[in-house]
């Protein structure tokens, strides 16, 4: 964050607080602070699109190579759904998670440069900082999702396309991105070096991915793995994406309810950590 951006964000917050100090006014100020942080993060992404392009290559390889190879092997049954169609929502969720779970690395980098301290001394609640950063990770994840969906169209993967399914995918990706980005920021609040953070990020990434239903049904997992799959937020992201894009029957109430609960829980935890962490 530049000194100019820091001053603009502070001015926005102070101007809203001066207008109305009631509950409604504080809520409006909180929303304005969150949107200002999201805007700053989107500008960063806009000025450096190479990160999005390079990260987009990994899901392409998974979809083209892994999907086609395992589709030929027929190692397990996915019912009447072709395997490449079955894993497309899983690869979509994977790309979202990989973008978001390393989001805390940028937080550590900003702290080392002294930019994070400038953000935290603003008259902003810590929740504004955490939610704003988490939402921006969701926005980044949307760009990845569009790339994966575009590839699916190009190689002829038959998915269900409608305005409702597309909007459902966007909301699901944003919620998932917020969960894993907030989890990543919580790790960044506790870990002091980028090397340790990278080790923790890699430690959690594979268990999240392979104990979900992204690549195979939960029913074929051993009993102990099924327990982890049912508490893994990525499982519910995949459930919704597969419901919107493949089966046409998303489990809205159950899966969305769990994801919203996870978002609230992890953002509260991360906000508390940034209240107590001294940089």
PDB file of C-alpha atoms in Angstrom:
ATOM      1  CA  UNK A   1       0.000   0.000   0.000  1.00  0.00           C
ATOM      2  CA  UNK A   2       1.396   3.404  -0.952  1.00  0.00           C
ATOM      3  CA  UNK A   3       1.209   6.458   1.289  1.00  0.00           C
ATOM      4  CA  UNK A   4      -1.413   7.886  -1.064  1.00  0.00           C
ATOM      5  CA  UNK A   5      -3.591   4.761  -0.816  1.00  0.00           C
ATOM      6  CA  UNK A   6      -3.131   4.765   2.967  1.00  0.00           C
ATOM      7  CA  UNK A   7      -4.303   8.375   3.131  1.00  0.00           C
ATOM      8  CA  UNK A   8      -7.321   7.748   0.883  1.00  0.00           C
ATOM      9  CA  UNK A   9      -8.442   4.767   2.942  1.00  0.00           C
ATOM     10  CA  UNK A  10      -8.092   6.727   6.180  1.00  0.00           C
ATOM     11  CA  UNK A  11      -9.978   9.691   4.737  1.00  0.00           C
ATOM     12  CA  UNK A  12     -12.834   7.465   3.552  1.00  0.00           C
ATOM     13  CA  UNK A  13     -13.204   5.890   6.965  1.00  0.00           C
ATOM     14  CA  UNK A  14     -13.016   9.200   8.869  1.00  0.00           C
ATOM     15  CA  UNK A  15     -15.559  10.883   6.587  1.00  0.00           C
ATOM     16  CA  UNK A  16     -18.161   8.166   7.131  1.00  0.00           C
ATOM     17  CA  UNK A  17     -17.633   8.085  10.887  1.00  0.00           C
ATOM     18  CA  UNK A  18     -18.089  11.833  11.040  1.00  0.00           C
ATOM     19  CA  UNK A  19     -21.486  11.602   9.300  1.00  0.00           C
ATOM     20  CA  UNK A  20     -23.154   9.108  11.614  1.00  0.00           C
ATOM     21  CA  UNK A  21     -21.850   7.381  14.733  1.00  0.00           C
ATOM     22  CA  UNK A  22     -24.987   5.255  15.165  1.00  0.00           C
ATOM     23  CA  UNK A  23     -25.092   1.482  14.620  1.00  0.00           C
ATOM     24  CA  UNK A  24     -26.218   2.002  11.037  1.00  0.00           C
ATOM     25  CA  UNK A  25     -23.455   4.512  10.472  1.00  0.00           C
ATOM     26  CA  UNK A  26     -20.819   2.182  11.891  1.00  0.00           C
ATOM     27  CA  UNK A  27     -22.111  -0.619   9.675  1.00  0.00           C
ATOM     28  CA  UNK A  28     -21.902   1.655   6.622  1.00  0.00           C
ATOM     29  CA  UNK A  29     -18.375   2.620   7.615  1.00  0.00           C
ATOM     30  CA  UNK A  30     -17.415  -1.028   8.075  1.00  0.00           C
ATOM     31  CA  UNK A  31     -18.731  -1.900   4.607  1.00  0.00           C
ATOM     32  CA  UNK A  32     -16.942   1.086   3.076  1.00  0.00           C
ATOM     33  CA  UNK A  33     -13.677   0.000   4.711  1.00  0.00           C
ATOM     34  CA  UNK A  34     -14.040  -3.562   3.403  1.00  0.00           C
ATOM     35  CA  UNK A  35     -14.799  -2.399  -0.137  1.00  0.00           C
ATOM     36  CA  UNK A  36     -11.822  -0.014  -0.047  1.00  0.00           C
ATOM     37  CA  UNK A  37      -9.474  -2.872   0.859  1.00  0.00           C
ATOM     38  CA  UNK A  38     -10.967  -5.088  -1.856  1.00  0.00           C
ATOM     39  CA  UNK A  39     -10.511  -2.261  -4.362  1.00  0.00           C
ATOM     40  CA  UNK A  40      -6.826  -1.907  -3.441  1.00  0.00           C
ATOM     41  CA  UNK A  41      -6.252  -5.658  -3.828  1.00  0.00           C
ATOM     42  CA  UNK A  42      -8.042  -5.753  -7.182  1.00  0.00           C
ATOM     43  CA  UNK A  43      -5.840  -2.893  -8.394  1.00  0.00           C
ATOM     44  CA  UNK A  44      -2.763  -4.916  -7.410  1.00  0.00           C
ATOM     45  CA  UNK A  45      -4.071  -7.878  -9.393  1.00  0.00           C
ATOM     46  CA  UNK A  46      -4.904  -5.655 -12.361  1.00  0.00           C
ATOM     47  CA  UNK A  47      -1.359  -4.290 -12.474  1.00  0.00           C
ATOM     48  CA  UNK A  48       0.223  -7.764 -12.223  1.00  0.00           C
ATOM     49  CA  UNK A  49      -1.910 -10.246 -14.220  1.00  0.00           C
ATOM     50  CA  UNK A  50       1.010 -12.648 -14.733  1.00  0.00           C
ATOM     51  CA  UNK A  51       0.329 -14.240 -11.328  1.00  0.00           C
ATOM     52  CA  UNK A  52      -3.198 -15.185 -12.400  1.00  0.00           C
ATOM     53  CA  UNK A  53      -1.974 -16.586 -15.712  1.00  0.00           C
ATOM     54  CA  UNK A  54       0.803 -18.697 -14.172  1.00  0.00           C
ATOM     55  CA  UNK A  55      -1.476 -20.048 -11.440  1.00  0.00           C
ATOM     56  CA  UNK A  56      -4.016 -20.920 -14.107  1.00  0.00           C
ATOM     57  CA  UNK A  57      -1.657 -23.433 -15.699  1.00  0.00           C
ATOM     58  CA  UNK A  58      -1.862 -25.946 -12.848  1.00  0.00           C
ATOM     59  CA  UNK A  59      -5.629 -26.633 -13.076  1.00  0.00           C
ATOM     60  CA  UNK A  60      -5.221 -26.881 -16.856  1.00  0.00           C
ATOM     61  CA  UNK A  61      -2.706 -29.709 -16.426  1.00  0.00           C
ATOM     62  CA  UNK A  62      -4.919 -31.462 -13.873  1.00  0.00           C
ATOM     63  CA  UNK A  63      -7.972 -31.286 -16.100  1.00  0.00           C
ATOM     64  CA  UNK A  64      -6.250 -32.295 -19.316  1.00  0.00           C
ATOM     65  CA  UNK A  65      -3.758 -34.903 -18.090  1.00  0.00           C
ATOM     66  CA  UNK A  66      -5.108 -36.294 -14.825  1.00  0.00           C
ATOM     67  CA  UNK A  67      -8.741 -36.191 -15.921  1.00  0.00           C
ATOM     68  CA  UNK A  68      -8.182 -37.944 -19.227  1.00  0.00           C
ATOM     69  CA  UNK A  69      -5.702 -40.503 -17.847  1.00  0.00           C
ATOM     70  CA  UNK A  70      -7.841 -41.584 -14.903  1.00  0.00           C
ATOM     71  CA  UNK A  71     -10.921 -41.529 -17.093  1.00  0.00           C
ATOM     72  CA  UNK A  72      -9.311 -44.268 -19.177  1.00  0.00           C
ATOM     73  CA  UNK A  73      -8.200 -46.315 -16.169  1.00  0.00           C
ATOM     74  CA  UNK A  74     -11.701 -46.382 -14.627  1.00  0.00           C
ATOM     75  CA  UNK A  75     -10.233 -46.982 -11.165  1.00  0.00           C
ATOM     76  CA  UNK A  76     -13.529 -46.228  -9.428  1.00  0.00           C
ATOM     77  CA  UNK A  77     -17.131 -45.659 -10.363  1.00  0.00           C
ATOM     78  CA  UNK A  78     -18.681 -42.221 -10.728  1.00  0.00           C
ATOM     79  CA  UNK A  79     -22.044 -43.548 -11.841  1.00  0.00           C
ATOM     80  CA  UNK A  80     -23.207 -42.392 -15.242  1.00  0.00           C
ATOM     81  CA  UNK A  81     -21.038 -39.259 -15.062  1.00  0.00           C
ATOM     82  CA  UNK A  82     -17.834 -39.356 -17.189  1.00  0.00           C
ATOM     83  CA  UNK A  83     -14.788 -38.967 -14.972  1.00  0.00           C
ATOM     84  CA  UNK A  84     -13.526 -35.803 -16.661  1.00  0.00           C
ATOM     85  CA  UNK A  85     -16.923 -34.213 -16.074  1.00  0.00           C
ATOM     86  CA  UNK A  86     -16.932 -35.497 -12.486  1.00  0.00           C
ATOM     87  CA  UNK A  87     -13.596 -33.925 -11.542  1.00  0.00           C
ATOM     88  CA  UNK A  88     -14.133 -30.568 -13.291  1.00  0.00           C
ATOM     89  CA  UNK A  89     -15.842 -29.068 -10.190  1.00  0.00           C
ATOM     90  CA  UNK A  90     -13.062 -30.594  -8.070  1.00  0.00           C
ATOM     91  CA  UNK A  91     -10.351 -28.950 -10.176  1.00  0.00           C
ATOM     92  CA  UNK A  92     -12.334 -25.706  -9.998  1.00  0.00           C
ATOM     93  CA  UNK A  93     -12.334 -25.961  -6.183  1.00  0.00           C
ATOM     94  CA  UNK A  94      -8.657 -26.912  -6.182  1.00  0.00           C
ATOM     95  CA  UNK A  95      -7.658 -23.813  -8.140  1.00  0.00           C
ATOM     96  CA  UNK A  96      -9.639 -21.656  -5.700  1.00  0.00           C
ATOM     97  CA  UNK A  97      -7.963 -23.276  -2.697  1.00  0.00           C
ATOM     98  CA  UNK A  98      -4.428 -22.988  -4.087  1.00  0.00           C
ATOM     99  CA  UNK A  99      -4.924 -19.267  -4.745  1.00  0.00           C
ATOM    100  CA  UNK A 100      -6.405 -18.599  -1.312  1.00  0.00           C
ATOM    101  CA  UNK A 101      -4.408 -20.789   1.047  1.00  0.00           C
ATOM    102  CA  UNK A 102      -1.139 -19.036   0.178  1.00  0.00           C
ATOM    103  CA  UNK A 103      -2.717 -15.591   0.462  1.00  0.00           C
ATOM    104  CA  UNK A 104      -1.095 -15.142   3.875  1.00  0.00           C
ATOM    105  CA  UNK A 105       2.308 -15.132   2.197  1.00  0.00           C
ATOM    106  CA  UNK A 106       1.490 -11.678   0.823  1.00  0.00           C
ATOM    107  CA  UNK A 107       0.535 -10.593   4.363  1.00  0.00           C
ATOM    108  CA  UNK A 108       3.971 -11.621   5.673  1.00  0.00           C
ATOM    109  CA  UNK A 109       5.617  -9.845   2.732  1.00  0.00           C
ATOM    110  CA  UNK A 110       3.629  -6.668   3.467  1.00  0.00           C
ATOM    111  CA  UNK A 111       4.580  -6.915   7.134  1.00  0.00           C
ATOM    112  CA  UNK A 112       8.290  -7.234   6.270  1.00  0.00           C
ATOM    113  CA  UNK A 113       8.017  -4.102   4.096  1.00  0.00           C
ATOM    114  CA  UNK A 114       6.215  -2.177   6.827  1.00  0.00           C
ATOM    115  CA  UNK A 115       2.988  -1.875   4.813  1.00  0.00           C
ATOM    116  CA  UNK A 116       0.899  -4.025   7.135  1.00  0.00           C
ATOM    117  CA  UNK A 117       1.702  -1.814  10.101  1.00  0.00           C
ATOM    118  CA  UNK A 118       0.342   1.177   8.189  1.00  0.00           C
ATOM    119  CA  UNK A 119      -2.868  -0.710   7.573  1.00  0.00           C
ATOM    120  CA  UNK A 120      -3.281  -1.829  11.175  1.00  0.00           C
ATOM    121  CA  UNK A 121      -2.808   1.653  12.682  1.00  0.00           C
ATOM    122  CA  UNK A 122      -5.781   2.970  10.697  1.00  0.00           C
ATOM    123  CA  UNK A 123      -8.955   3.552  12.767  1.00  0.00           C
ATOM    124  CA  UNK A 124     -10.411   0.353  11.299  1.00  0.00           C
ATOM    125  CA  UNK A 125     -11.751  -2.679  13.143  1.00  0.00           C
ATOM    126  CA  UNK A 126      -9.526  -5.696  12.558  1.00  0.00           C
ATOM    127  CA  UNK A 127     -12.501  -7.473  11.004  1.00  0.00           C
ATOM    128  CA  UNK A 128     -12.462  -4.901   8.190  1.00  0.00           C
ATOM    129  CA  UNK A 129      -8.898  -5.871   7.380  1.00  0.00           C
ATOM    130  CA  UNK A 130      -9.538  -9.635   7.517  1.00  0.00           C
ATOM    131  CA  UNK A 131     -12.853  -9.610   5.623  1.00  0.00           C
ATOM    132  CA  UNK A 132     -11.531  -7.198   2.996  1.00  0.00           C
ATOM    133  CA  UNK A 133      -8.460  -9.321   2.344  1.00  0.00           C
ATOM    134  CA  UNK A 134     -10.524 -12.532   2.337  1.00  0.00           C
ATOM    135  CA  UNK A 135     -13.026 -11.096  -0.149  1.00  0.00           C
ATOM    136  CA  UNK A 136     -10.199 -10.015  -2.418  1.00  0.00           C
ATOM    137  CA  UNK A 137      -8.918 -13.611  -2.371  1.00  0.00           C
ATOM    138  CA  UNK A 138     -12.404 -14.670  -3.458  1.00  0.00           C
ATOM    139  CA  UNK A 139     -12.239 -12.200  -6.342  1.00  0.00           C
ATOM    140  CA  UNK A 140      -8.871 -13.597  -7.399  1.00  0.00           C
ATOM    141  CA  UNK A 141     -10.337 -17.084  -7.251  1.00  0.00           C
ATOM    142  CA  UNK A 142     -13.143 -16.041  -9.606  1.00  0.00           C
ATOM    143  CA  UNK A 143     -10.570 -15.240 -12.295  1.00  0.00           C
ATOM    144  CA  UNK A 144      -9.130 -18.745 -11.869  1.00  0.00           C
ATOM    145  CA  UNK A 145     -12.602 -20.252 -12.047  1.00  0.00           C
ATOM    146  CA  UNK A 146     -13.337 -18.446 -15.307  1.00  0.00           C
ATOM    147  CA  UNK A 147     -10.139 -19.845 -16.813  1.00  0.00           C
ATOM    148  CA  UNK A 148     -11.049 -23.413 -15.792  1.00  0.00           C
ATOM    149  CA  UNK A 149     -14.614 -23.069 -17.081  1.00  0.00           C
ATOM    150  CA  UNK A 150     -13.356 -21.593 -20.353  1.00  0.00           C
ATOM    151  CA  UNK A 151     -11.031 -24.572 -20.768  1.00  0.00           C
ATOM    152  CA  UNK A 152     -13.932 -26.942 -20.069  1.00  0.00           C
ATOM    153  CA  UNK A 153     -15.888 -25.292 -22.884  1.00  0.00           C
ATOM    154  CA  UNK A 154     -12.928 -25.479 -25.275  1.00  0.00           C
ATOM    155  CA  UNK A 155     -12.320 -29.198 -24.760  1.00  0.00           C
ATOM    156  CA  UNK A 156     -16.020 -29.999 -24.885  1.00  0.00           C
ATOM    157  CA  UNK A 157     -16.766 -31.054 -21.297  1.00  0.00           C
ATOM    158  CA  UNK A 158     -20.574 -31.113 -21.035  1.00  0.00           C
ATOM    159  CA  UNK A 159     -21.613 -28.984 -18.061  1.00  0.00           C
ATOM    160  CA  UNK A 160     -24.950 -27.449 -17.113  1.00  0.00           C
ATOM    161  CA  UNK A 161     -24.954 -23.809 -18.150  1.00  0.00           C
ATOM    162  CA  UNK A 162     -27.485 -21.278 -16.897  1.00  0.00           C
ATOM    163  CA  UNK A 163     -27.528 -17.909 -15.182  1.00  0.00           C
ATOM    164  CA  UNK A 164     -28.480 -19.578 -11.884  1.00  0.00           C
ATOM    165  CA  UNK A 165     -25.674 -22.139 -12.077  1.00  0.00           C
ATOM    166  CA  UNK A 166     -23.097 -19.485 -13.013  1.00  0.00           C
ATOM    167  CA  UNK A 167     -24.146 -17.212 -10.137  1.00  0.00           C
ATOM    168  CA  UNK A 168     -24.127 -20.203  -7.794  1.00  0.00           C
ATOM    169  CA  UNK A 169     -20.578 -21.047  -8.868  1.00  0.00           C
ATOM    170  CA  UNK A 170     -19.445 -17.454  -8.269  1.00  0.00           C
ATOM    171  CA  UNK A 171     -20.965 -17.304  -4.765  1.00  0.00           C
ATOM    172  CA  UNK A 172     -19.513 -20.713  -3.880  1.00  0.00           C
ATOM    173  CA  UNK A 173     -16.041 -19.762  -5.101  1.00  0.00           C
ATOM    174  CA  UNK A 174     -16.106 -16.496  -3.131  1.00  0.00           C
ATOM    175  CA  UNK A 175     -17.189 -18.263   0.080  1.00  0.00           C
ATOM    176  CA  UNK A 176     -14.540 -20.946  -0.361  1.00  0.00           C
ATOM    177  CA  UNK A 177     -11.890 -18.347  -1.121  1.00  0.00           C
ATOM    178  CA  UNK A 178     -12.812 -16.421   2.034  1.00  0.00           C
ATOM    179  CA  UNK A 179     -12.528 -19.554   4.182  1.00  0.00           C
ATOM    180  CA  UNK A 180      -9.090 -20.575   2.966  1.00  0.00           C
ATOM    181  CA  UNK A 181      -7.762 -17.019   2.767  1.00  0.00           C
ATOM    182  CA  UNK A 182      -8.859 -16.323   6.354  1.00  0.00           C
ATOM    183  CA  UNK A 183      -7.260 -19.598   7.427  1.00  0.00           C
ATOM    184  CA  UNK A 184      -4.111 -18.503   5.619  1.00  0.00           C
ATOM    185  CA  UNK A 185      -4.156 -15.087   7.311  1.00  0.00           C
ATOM    186  CA  UNK A 186      -4.561 -16.772  10.700  1.00  0.00           C
ATOM    187  CA  UNK A 187      -1.407 -18.796   9.953  1.00  0.00           C
ATOM    188  CA  UNK A 188       0.383 -15.617   8.826  1.00  0.00           C
ATOM    189  CA  UNK A 189      -0.503 -13.946  12.132  1.00  0.00           C
ATOM    190  CA  UNK A 190       1.227 -16.759  14.025  1.00  0.00           C
ATOM    191  CA  UNK A 191       4.178 -17.501  11.724  1.00  0.00           C
ATOM    192  CA  UNK A 192       6.944 -14.950  11.511  1.00  0.00           C
ATOM    193  CA  UNK A 193       8.864 -16.016   8.401  1.00  0.00           C
ATOM    194  CA  UNK A 194       7.903 -16.785   4.833  1.00  0.00           C
ATOM    195  CA  UNK A 195       9.817 -20.061   4.908  1.00  0.00           C
ATOM    196  CA  UNK A 196       7.794 -21.385   7.851  1.00  0.00           C
ATOM    197  CA  UNK A 197       4.582 -20.218   6.251  1.00  0.00           C
ATOM    198  CA  UNK A 198       5.389 -22.031   3.006  1.00  0.00           C
ATOM    199  CA  UNK A 199       6.055 -25.212   4.974  1.00  0.00           C
ATOM    200  CA  UNK A 200       2.721 -24.940   6.800  1.00  0.00           C
ATOM    201  CA  UNK A 201       0.865 -24.066   3.593  1.00  0.00           C
ATOM    202  CA  UNK A 202       2.198 -27.165   1.847  1.00  0.00           C
ATOM    203  CA  UNK A 203       1.449 -29.242   4.947  1.00  0.00           C
ATOM    204  CA  UNK A 204      -2.253 -28.297   4.868  1.00  0.00           C
ATOM    205  CA  UNK A 205      -2.837 -28.100   1.105  1.00  0.00           C
ATOM    206  CA  UNK A 206      -2.589 -31.786   0.252  1.00  0.00           C
ATOM    207  CA  UNK A 207      -4.724 -33.046   3.193  1.00  0.00           C
ATOM    208  CA  UNK A 208      -7.444 -30.515   2.350  1.00  0.00           C
ATOM    209  CA  UNK A 209      -7.426 -31.604  -1.286  1.00  0.00           C
ATOM    210  CA  UNK A 210      -7.113 -35.369  -0.956  1.00  0.00           C
ATOM    211  CA  UNK A 211      -9.553 -35.735   1.961  1.00  0.00           C
ATOM    212  CA  UNK A 212     -12.279 -34.027  -0.056  1.00  0.00           C
ATOM    213  CA  UNK A 213     -14.489 -35.425  -2.801  1.00  0.00           C
ATOM    214  CA  UNK A 214     -12.685 -33.437  -5.502  1.00  0.00           C
ATOM    215  CA  UNK A 215     -11.172 -36.485  -7.237  1.00  0.00           C
ATOM    216  CA  UNK A 216     -13.223 -39.431  -5.973  1.00  0.00           C
ATOM    217  CA  UNK A 217     -16.449 -40.135  -4.085  1.00  0.00           C
ATOM    218  CA  UNK A 218     -16.386 -40.088  -0.293  1.00  0.00           C
ATOM    219  CA  UNK A 219     -17.951 -43.566  -0.270  1.00  0.00           C
ATOM    220  CA  UNK A 220     -14.735 -45.244  -1.478  1.00  0.00           C
ATOM    221  CA  UNK A 221     -12.586 -43.666   1.247  1.00  0.00           C
ATOM    222  CA  UNK A 222     -11.597 -45.594   4.377  1.00  0.00           C
ATOM    223  CA  UNK A 223     -13.718 -44.788   7.431  1.00  0.00           C
ATOM    224  CA  UNK A 224     -11.134 -42.552   9.097  1.00  0.00           C
ATOM    225  CA  UNK A 225     -10.721 -40.483   5.922  1.00  0.00           C
ATOM    226  CA  UNK A 226     -14.488 -40.080   5.574  1.00  0.00           C
ATOM    227  CA  UNK A 227     -14.518 -38.374   8.987  1.00  0.00           C
ATOM    228  CA  UNK A 228     -12.015 -35.781   7.751  1.00  0.00           C
ATOM    229  CA  UNK A 229     -13.888 -35.420   4.454  1.00  0.00           C
ATOM    230  CA  UNK A 230     -17.090 -34.471   6.256  1.00  0.00           C
ATOM    231  CA  UNK A 231     -15.412 -31.689   8.267  1.00  0.00           C
ATOM    232  CA  UNK A 232     -13.350 -30.478   5.315  1.00  0.00           C
ATOM    233  CA  UNK A 233     -14.824 -27.226   3.903  1.00  0.00           C
ATOM    234  CA  UNK A 234     -13.499 -28.093   0.446  1.00  0.00           C
ATOM    235  CA  UNK A 235     -15.917 -31.048   0.375  1.00  0.00           C
ATOM    236  CA  UNK A 236     -18.895 -28.700   0.613  1.00  0.00           C
ATOM    237  CA  UNK A 237     -17.437 -26.360  -2.002  1.00  0.00           C
ATOM    238  CA  UNK A 238     -17.145 -29.325  -4.375  1.00  0.00           C
ATOM    239  CA  UNK A 239     -20.666 -30.511  -3.466  1.00  0.00           C
ATOM    240  CA  UNK A 240     -22.133 -27.168  -4.510  1.00  0.00           C
ATOM    241  CA  UNK A 241     -20.027 -26.810  -7.662  1.00  0.00           C
ATOM    242  CA  UNK A 242     -20.869 -30.355  -8.739  1.00  0.00           C
ATOM    243  CA  UNK A 243     -24.546 -29.700  -8.020  1.00  0.00           C
ATOM    244  CA  UNK A 244     -24.604 -26.489 -10.057  1.00  0.00           C
ATOM    245  CA  UNK A 245     -22.489 -27.703 -12.993  1.00  0.00           C
ATOM    246  CA  UNK A 246     -23.040 -31.476 -13.238  1.00  0.00           C
ATOM    247  CA  UNK A 247     -26.102 -32.908 -11.500  1.00  0.00           C
ATOM    248  CA  UNK A 248     -28.297 -29.806 -11.426  1.00  0.00           C
ATOM    249  CA  UNK A 249     -29.222 -30.564  -7.804  1.00  0.00           C
ATOM    250  CA  UNK A 250     -27.029 -28.482  -5.474  1.00  0.00           C
ATOM    251  CA  UNK A 251     -27.390 -29.129  -1.750  1.00  0.00           C
ATOM    252  CA  UNK A 252     -28.084 -25.475  -1.018  1.00  0.00           C
ATOM    253  CA  UNK A 253     -29.271 -25.462   2.575  1.00  0.00           C
ATOM    254  CA  UNK A 254     -26.768 -27.909   4.037  1.00  0.00           C
ATOM    255  CA  UNK A 255     -23.619 -27.011   2.082  1.00  0.00           C
ATOM    256  CA  UNK A 256     -24.163 -23.252   2.000  1.00  0.00           C
ATOM    257  CA  UNK A 257     -25.032 -23.318   5.708  1.00  0.00           C
ATOM    258  CA  UNK A 258     -21.758 -25.054   6.577  1.00  0.00           C
ATOM    259  CA  UNK A 259     -19.693 -22.732   4.364  1.00  0.00           C
ATOM    260  CA  UNK A 260     -21.273 -19.591   5.839  1.00  0.00           C
ATOM    261  CA  UNK A 261     -20.670 -20.926   9.359  1.00  0.00           C
ATOM    262  CA  UNK A 262     -17.019 -21.653   8.449  1.00  0.00           C
ATOM    263  CA  UNK A 263     -16.573 -18.157   7.010  1.00  0.00           C
ATOM    264  CA  UNK A 264     -17.880 -16.527  10.183  1.00  0.00           C
ATOM    265  CA  UNK A 265     -15.853 -18.788  12.471  1.00  0.00           C
ATOM    266  CA  UNK A 266     -12.503 -18.431  10.733  1.00  0.00           C
ATOM    267  CA  UNK A 267     -12.836 -14.668  10.152  1.00  0.00           C
ATOM    268  CA  UNK A 268     -13.621 -14.165  13.859  1.00  0.00           C
ATOM    269  CA  UNK A 269     -10.560 -16.234  14.805  1.00  0.00           C
ATOM    270  CA  UNK A 270      -8.301 -14.377  12.353  1.00  0.00           C
ATOM    271  CA  UNK A 271      -9.631 -10.989  13.515  1.00  0.00           C
ATOM    272  CA  UNK A 272      -8.860 -11.902  17.127  1.00  0.00           C
ATOM    273  CA  UNK A 273      -5.338 -12.964  16.170  1.00  0.00           C
ATOM    274  CA  UNK A 274      -4.673  -9.629  14.485  1.00  0.00           C
ATOM    275  CA  UNK A 275      -5.971  -7.876  17.605  1.00  0.00           C
ATOM    276  CA  UNK A 276      -3.410  -9.603  19.799  1.00  0.00           C
ATOM    277  CA  UNK A 277      -0.448 -10.093  17.459  1.00  0.00           C
ATOM    278  CA  UNK A 278       2.390  -7.595  17.799  1.00  0.00           C
ATOM    279  CA  UNK A 279       4.365  -6.945  14.626  1.00  0.00           C
TER     280      UNK A 279
END
